[in-house]
CSV table of C-alpha atoms in Angstrom, one decimal:
chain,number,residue,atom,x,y,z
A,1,UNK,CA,-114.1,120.1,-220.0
A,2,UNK,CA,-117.1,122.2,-220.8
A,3,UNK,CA,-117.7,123.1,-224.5
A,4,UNK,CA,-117.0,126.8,-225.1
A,5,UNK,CA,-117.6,128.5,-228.8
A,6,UNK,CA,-114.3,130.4,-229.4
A,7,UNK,CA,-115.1,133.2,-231.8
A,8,UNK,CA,-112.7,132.4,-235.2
A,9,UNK,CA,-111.3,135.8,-235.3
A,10,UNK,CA,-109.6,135.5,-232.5
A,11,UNK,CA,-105.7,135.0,-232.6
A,12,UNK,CA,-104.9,133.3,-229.3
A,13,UNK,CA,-107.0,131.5,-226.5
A,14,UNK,CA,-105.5,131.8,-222.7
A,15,UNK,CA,-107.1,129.0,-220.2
A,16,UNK,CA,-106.5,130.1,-216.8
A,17,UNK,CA,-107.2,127.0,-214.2
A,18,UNK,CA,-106.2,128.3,-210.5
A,19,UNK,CA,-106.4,126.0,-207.5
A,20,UNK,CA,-105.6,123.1,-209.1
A,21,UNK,CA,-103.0,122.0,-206.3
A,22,UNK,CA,-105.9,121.9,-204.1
A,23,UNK,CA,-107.8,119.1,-206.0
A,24,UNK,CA,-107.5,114.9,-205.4
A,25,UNK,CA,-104.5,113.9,-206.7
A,26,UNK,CA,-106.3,111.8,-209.7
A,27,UNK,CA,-107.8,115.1,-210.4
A,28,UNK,CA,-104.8,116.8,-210.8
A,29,UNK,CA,-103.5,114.2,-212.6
A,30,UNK,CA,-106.1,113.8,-215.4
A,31,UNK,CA,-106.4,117.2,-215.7
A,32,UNK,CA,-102.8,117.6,-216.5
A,33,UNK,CA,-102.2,114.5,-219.0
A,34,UNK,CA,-105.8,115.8,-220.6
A,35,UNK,CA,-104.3,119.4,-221.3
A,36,UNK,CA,-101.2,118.0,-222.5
A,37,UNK,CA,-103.0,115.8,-225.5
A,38,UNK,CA,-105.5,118.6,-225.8
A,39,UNK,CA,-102.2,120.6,-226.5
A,40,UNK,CA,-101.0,118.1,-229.1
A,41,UNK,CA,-102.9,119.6,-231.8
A,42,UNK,CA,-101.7,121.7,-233.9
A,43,UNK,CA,-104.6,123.5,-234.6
A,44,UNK,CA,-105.2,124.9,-231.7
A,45,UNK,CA,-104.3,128.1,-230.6
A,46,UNK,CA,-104.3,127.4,-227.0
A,47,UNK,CA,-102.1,128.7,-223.8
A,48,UNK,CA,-102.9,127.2,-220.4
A,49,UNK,CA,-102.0,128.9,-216.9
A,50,UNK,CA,-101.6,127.6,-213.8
A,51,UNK,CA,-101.0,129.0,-210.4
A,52,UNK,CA,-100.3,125.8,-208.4
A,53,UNK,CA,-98.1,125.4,-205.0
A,54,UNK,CA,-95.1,124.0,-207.0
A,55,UNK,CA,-93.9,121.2,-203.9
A,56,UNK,CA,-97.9,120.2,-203.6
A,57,UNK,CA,-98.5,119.5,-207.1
A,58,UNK,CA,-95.1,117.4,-206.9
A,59,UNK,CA,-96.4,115.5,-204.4
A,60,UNK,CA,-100.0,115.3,-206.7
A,61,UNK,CA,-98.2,114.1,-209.3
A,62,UNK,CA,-95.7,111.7,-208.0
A,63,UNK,CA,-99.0,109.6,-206.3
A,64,UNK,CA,-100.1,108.3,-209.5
A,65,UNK,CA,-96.4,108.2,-211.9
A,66,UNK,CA,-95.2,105.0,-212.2
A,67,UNK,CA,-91.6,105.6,-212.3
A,68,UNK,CA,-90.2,106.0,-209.0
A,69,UNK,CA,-86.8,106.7,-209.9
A,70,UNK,CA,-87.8,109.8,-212.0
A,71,UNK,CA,-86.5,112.9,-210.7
A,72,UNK,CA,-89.4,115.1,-209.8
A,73,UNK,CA,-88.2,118.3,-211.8
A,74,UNK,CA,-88.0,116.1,-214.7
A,75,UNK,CA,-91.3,114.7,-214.4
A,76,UNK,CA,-93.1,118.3,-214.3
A,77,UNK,CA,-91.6,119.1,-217.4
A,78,UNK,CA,-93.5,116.2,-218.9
A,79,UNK,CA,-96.4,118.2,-218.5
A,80,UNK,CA,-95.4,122.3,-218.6
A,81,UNK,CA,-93.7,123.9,-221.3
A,82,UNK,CA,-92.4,127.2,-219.4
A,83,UNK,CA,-92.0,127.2,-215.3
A,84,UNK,CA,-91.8,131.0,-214.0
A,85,UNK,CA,-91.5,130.4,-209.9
A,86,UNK,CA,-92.5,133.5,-207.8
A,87,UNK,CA,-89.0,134.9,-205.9
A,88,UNK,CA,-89.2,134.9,-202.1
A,89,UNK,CA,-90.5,138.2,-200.7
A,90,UNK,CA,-88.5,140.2,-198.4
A,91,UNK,CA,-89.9,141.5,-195.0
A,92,UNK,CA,-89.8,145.1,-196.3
A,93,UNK,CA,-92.2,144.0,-200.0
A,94,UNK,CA,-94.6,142.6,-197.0
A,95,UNK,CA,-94.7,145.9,-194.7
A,96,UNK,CA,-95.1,147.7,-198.0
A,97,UNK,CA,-98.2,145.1,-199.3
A,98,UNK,CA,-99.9,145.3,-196.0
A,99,UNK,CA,-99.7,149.2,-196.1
A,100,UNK,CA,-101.5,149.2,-199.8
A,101,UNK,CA,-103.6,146.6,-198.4
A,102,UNK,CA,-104.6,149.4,-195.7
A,103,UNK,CA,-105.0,151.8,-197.7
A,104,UNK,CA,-106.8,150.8,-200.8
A,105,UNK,CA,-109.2,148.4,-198.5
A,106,UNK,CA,-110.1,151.8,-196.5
A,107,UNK,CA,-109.3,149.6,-193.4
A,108,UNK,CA,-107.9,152.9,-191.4
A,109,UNK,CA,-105.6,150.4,-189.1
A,110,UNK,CA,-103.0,152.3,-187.3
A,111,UNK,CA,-99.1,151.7,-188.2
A,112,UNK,CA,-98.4,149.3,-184.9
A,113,UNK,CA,-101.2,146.7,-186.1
A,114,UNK,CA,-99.9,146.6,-189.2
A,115,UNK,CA,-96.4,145.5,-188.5
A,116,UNK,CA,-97.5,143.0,-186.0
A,117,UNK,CA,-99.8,141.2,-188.0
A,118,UNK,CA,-97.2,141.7,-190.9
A,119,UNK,CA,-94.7,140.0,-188.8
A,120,UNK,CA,-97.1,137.6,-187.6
A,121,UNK,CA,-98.0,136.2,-190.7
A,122,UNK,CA,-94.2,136.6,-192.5
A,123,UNK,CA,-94.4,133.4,-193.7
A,124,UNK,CA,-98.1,133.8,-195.0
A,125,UNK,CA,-98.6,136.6,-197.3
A,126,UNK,CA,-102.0,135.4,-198.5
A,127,UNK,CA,-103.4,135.3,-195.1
A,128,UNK,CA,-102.9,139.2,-194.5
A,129,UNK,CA,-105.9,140.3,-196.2
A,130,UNK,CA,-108.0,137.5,-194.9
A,131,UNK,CA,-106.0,138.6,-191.0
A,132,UNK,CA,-107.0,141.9,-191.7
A,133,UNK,CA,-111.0,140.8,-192.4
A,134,UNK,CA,-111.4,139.2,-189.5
A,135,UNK,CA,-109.9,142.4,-186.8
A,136,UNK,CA,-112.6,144.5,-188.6
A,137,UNK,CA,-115.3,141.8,-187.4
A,138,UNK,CA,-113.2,140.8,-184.4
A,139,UNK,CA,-113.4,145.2,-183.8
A,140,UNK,CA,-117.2,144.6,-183.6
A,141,UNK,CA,-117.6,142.8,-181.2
A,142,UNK,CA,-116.4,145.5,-178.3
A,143,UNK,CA,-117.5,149.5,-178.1
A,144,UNK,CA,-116.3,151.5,-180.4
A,145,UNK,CA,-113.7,153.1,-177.7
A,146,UNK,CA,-112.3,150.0,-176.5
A,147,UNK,CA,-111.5,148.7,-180.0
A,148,UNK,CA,-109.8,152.2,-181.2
A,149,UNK,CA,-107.8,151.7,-178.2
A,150,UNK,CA,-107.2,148.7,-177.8
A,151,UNK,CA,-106.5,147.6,-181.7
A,152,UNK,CA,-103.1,146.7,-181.4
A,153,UNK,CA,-103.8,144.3,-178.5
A,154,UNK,CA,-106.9,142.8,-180.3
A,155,UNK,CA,-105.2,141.1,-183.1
A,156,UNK,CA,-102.1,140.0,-180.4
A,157,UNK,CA,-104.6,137.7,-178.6
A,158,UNK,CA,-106.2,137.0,-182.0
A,159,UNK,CA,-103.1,135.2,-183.5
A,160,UNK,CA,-103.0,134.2,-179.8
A,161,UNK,CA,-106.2,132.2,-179.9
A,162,UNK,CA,-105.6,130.8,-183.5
A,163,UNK,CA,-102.0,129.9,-183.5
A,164,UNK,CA,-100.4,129.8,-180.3
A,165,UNK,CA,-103.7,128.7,-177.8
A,166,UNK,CA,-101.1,127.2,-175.5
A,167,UNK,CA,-100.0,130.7,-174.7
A,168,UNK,CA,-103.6,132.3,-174.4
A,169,UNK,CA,-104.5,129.9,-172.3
A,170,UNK,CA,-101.8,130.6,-169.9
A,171,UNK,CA,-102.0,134.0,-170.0
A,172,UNK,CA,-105.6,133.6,-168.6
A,173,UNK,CA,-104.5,131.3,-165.9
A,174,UNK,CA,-102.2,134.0,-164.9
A,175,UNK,CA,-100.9,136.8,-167.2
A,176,UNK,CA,-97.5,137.6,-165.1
A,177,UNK,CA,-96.4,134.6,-167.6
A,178,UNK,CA,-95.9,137.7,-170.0
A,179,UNK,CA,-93.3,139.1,-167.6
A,180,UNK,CA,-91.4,136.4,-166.9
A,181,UNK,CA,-89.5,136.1,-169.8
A,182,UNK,CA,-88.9,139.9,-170.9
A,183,UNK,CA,-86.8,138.7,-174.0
A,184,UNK,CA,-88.8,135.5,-175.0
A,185,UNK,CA,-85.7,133.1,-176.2
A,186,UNK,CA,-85.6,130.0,-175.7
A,187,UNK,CA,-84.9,128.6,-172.1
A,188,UNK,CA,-86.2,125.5,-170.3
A,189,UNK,CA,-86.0,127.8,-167.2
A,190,UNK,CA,-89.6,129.6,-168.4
A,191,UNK,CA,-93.0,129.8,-167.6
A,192,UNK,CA,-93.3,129.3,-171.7
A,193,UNK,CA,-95.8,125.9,-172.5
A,194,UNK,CA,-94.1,123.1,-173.1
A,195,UNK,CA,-95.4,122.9,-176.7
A,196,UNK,CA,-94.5,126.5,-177.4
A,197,UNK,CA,-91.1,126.2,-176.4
A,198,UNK,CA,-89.2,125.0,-179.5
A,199,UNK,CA,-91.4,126.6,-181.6
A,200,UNK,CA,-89.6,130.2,-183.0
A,201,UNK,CA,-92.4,131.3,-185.1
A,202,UNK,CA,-94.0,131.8,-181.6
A,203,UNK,CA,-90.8,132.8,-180.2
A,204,UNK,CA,-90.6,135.4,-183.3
A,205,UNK,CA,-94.1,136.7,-182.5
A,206,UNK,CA,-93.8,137.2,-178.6
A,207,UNK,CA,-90.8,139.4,-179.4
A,208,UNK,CA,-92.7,141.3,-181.8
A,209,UNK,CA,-96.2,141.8,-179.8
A,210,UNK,CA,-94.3,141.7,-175.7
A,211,UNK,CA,-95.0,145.5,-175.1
A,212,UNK,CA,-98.5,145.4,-176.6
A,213,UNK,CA,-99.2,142.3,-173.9
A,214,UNK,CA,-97.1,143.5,-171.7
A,215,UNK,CA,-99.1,147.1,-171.1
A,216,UNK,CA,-102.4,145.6,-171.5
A,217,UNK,CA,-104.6,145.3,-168.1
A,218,UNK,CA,-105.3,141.6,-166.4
A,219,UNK,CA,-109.1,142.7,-167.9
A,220,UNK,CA,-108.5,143.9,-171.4
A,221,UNK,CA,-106.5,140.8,-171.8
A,222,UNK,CA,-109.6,138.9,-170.4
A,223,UNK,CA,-112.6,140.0,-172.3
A,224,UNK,CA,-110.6,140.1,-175.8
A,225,UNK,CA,-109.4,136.5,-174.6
A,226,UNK,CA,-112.7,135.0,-173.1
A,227,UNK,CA,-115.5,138.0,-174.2
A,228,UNK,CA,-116.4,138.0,-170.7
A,229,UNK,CA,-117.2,142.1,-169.2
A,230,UNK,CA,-118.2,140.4,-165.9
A,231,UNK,CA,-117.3,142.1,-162.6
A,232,UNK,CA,-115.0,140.0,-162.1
A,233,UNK,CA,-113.5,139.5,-165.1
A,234,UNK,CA,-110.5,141.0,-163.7
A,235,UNK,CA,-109.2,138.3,-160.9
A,236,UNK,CA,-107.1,135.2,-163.1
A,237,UNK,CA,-107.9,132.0,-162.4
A,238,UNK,CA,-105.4,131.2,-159.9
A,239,UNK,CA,-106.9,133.7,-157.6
A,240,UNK,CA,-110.6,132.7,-158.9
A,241,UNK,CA,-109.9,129.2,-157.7
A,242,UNK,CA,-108.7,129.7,-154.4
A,243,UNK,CA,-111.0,131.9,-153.6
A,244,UNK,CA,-113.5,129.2,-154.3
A,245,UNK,CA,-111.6,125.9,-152.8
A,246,UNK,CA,-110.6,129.1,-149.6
A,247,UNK,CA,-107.1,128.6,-150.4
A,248,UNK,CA,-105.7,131.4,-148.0
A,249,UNK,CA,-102.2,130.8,-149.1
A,250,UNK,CA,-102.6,130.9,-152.5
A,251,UNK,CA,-104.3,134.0,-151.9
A,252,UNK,CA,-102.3,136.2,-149.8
């Protein structure tokens, strides 16, 4: 701990120490028995916060306790005094964040954007904001007309890229993969990668972004997907490789 001169006057001092959950586990664990003997004395007018990932800091904690057989609720009371959990968010508080997050950011998004990326990242709340950052960077990168009109479609191949690569990657090889499956469920009889198919976030998101995909051109779907504005930028790769290996019946 560093030293800190606490004027005498005051009544109450309120240590807040955030990210904690994210430290080594010895870390977390010294910290925590060191704040519970700093606490001891009576003296002190002290309260300690902190914000941790409650099932990571179990997981902290129970790599350096000795007693295996201790239930794990019953050891974090060792160390905290009161426990207030944050309650599960429903999907309509996240539509409603996302919307203030719009709005107070000056972000100017339009309403379809917003509920994709909301449903893309339902399990996620603290990665809206950062989502949000990087479609006004990702925006950047294209003329100004193309990204107004194409917003929607932007951050559908962004979450693309980052979560589901499988799927981009497939679409480039040939984007009528978007069409074969109109409902995106699950089926072993779809063009759908094999290590997308049991996975029902993905499923979730398909559902959510099809008709943005679905009404983009082979070429917008390319240069958000590759950056490439070539010439040719609209043949897939299919067609792109037969053409070079002459493979007429690919072709026609």
């Amino acid at each position: 701990f560093t030293e800190v001169k606490v004027p005498l006057e005051l009544d109450k001092l309120v240590v807040v120490i955030d990210s904690l959950d994210r430290c080594e586990s010895g870390v977390v664990y010294s910290m925590l028995t060191d704040i519970k003997t700093f606490l001891g004395g009576e003296k002190y007018d002290v309260v300690f916060v902190i914000p941790v990932d409650h099932e990571a800091l179990k997981k902290h904690l129970f790599a350096k306790q000795e007693d295996e057989s201790l239930d794990a609720e019953e050891f974090l009371r060792k160390f905290f005094n009161v426990v207030i959990r944050i309650k599960k968010h429903r999907s309509d508080d996240l539509s409603h964040y996302i919307h203030e997050l719009n709005r107070d950011q000056k972000l100017e998004f339009n309403p379809n954007t917003l509920a994709l990326v909301a449903k893309a990242y339902a399990e996620n709340p603290r990665r809206l904001l950062q989502m949000l950052n990087n479609l006004t960077v990702e925006q950047s990168l294209y003329t100004e007309e193309f990204a107004k009109e194409n917003e929607t479609l932007i951050a559908a191949c962004m979450v693309l890229r980052e979560h589901y690569p499988e799927m981009a990657e497939a679409i480039l090889k040939n984007d009528t993969i978007l069409y074969e499956d109109s409902n995106y469920e699950k089926s072993d009889n779809n063009s759908i990668p094999a290590e997308l198919k049991d996975n029902d976030g993905f499923y979730r998101f398909m559902r959510a972004a099809k008709h943005t995909l679905q009404s983009a051109t082979t070429e917008s779907l390319r240069l958000i997907l590759t950056n490439s504005d070539k010439a040719v930028a609209n043949l897939s790769d299919v067609l792109r490789e037969a053409l070079n290996s002459f493979d007429a019946t690919t072709i026609i």
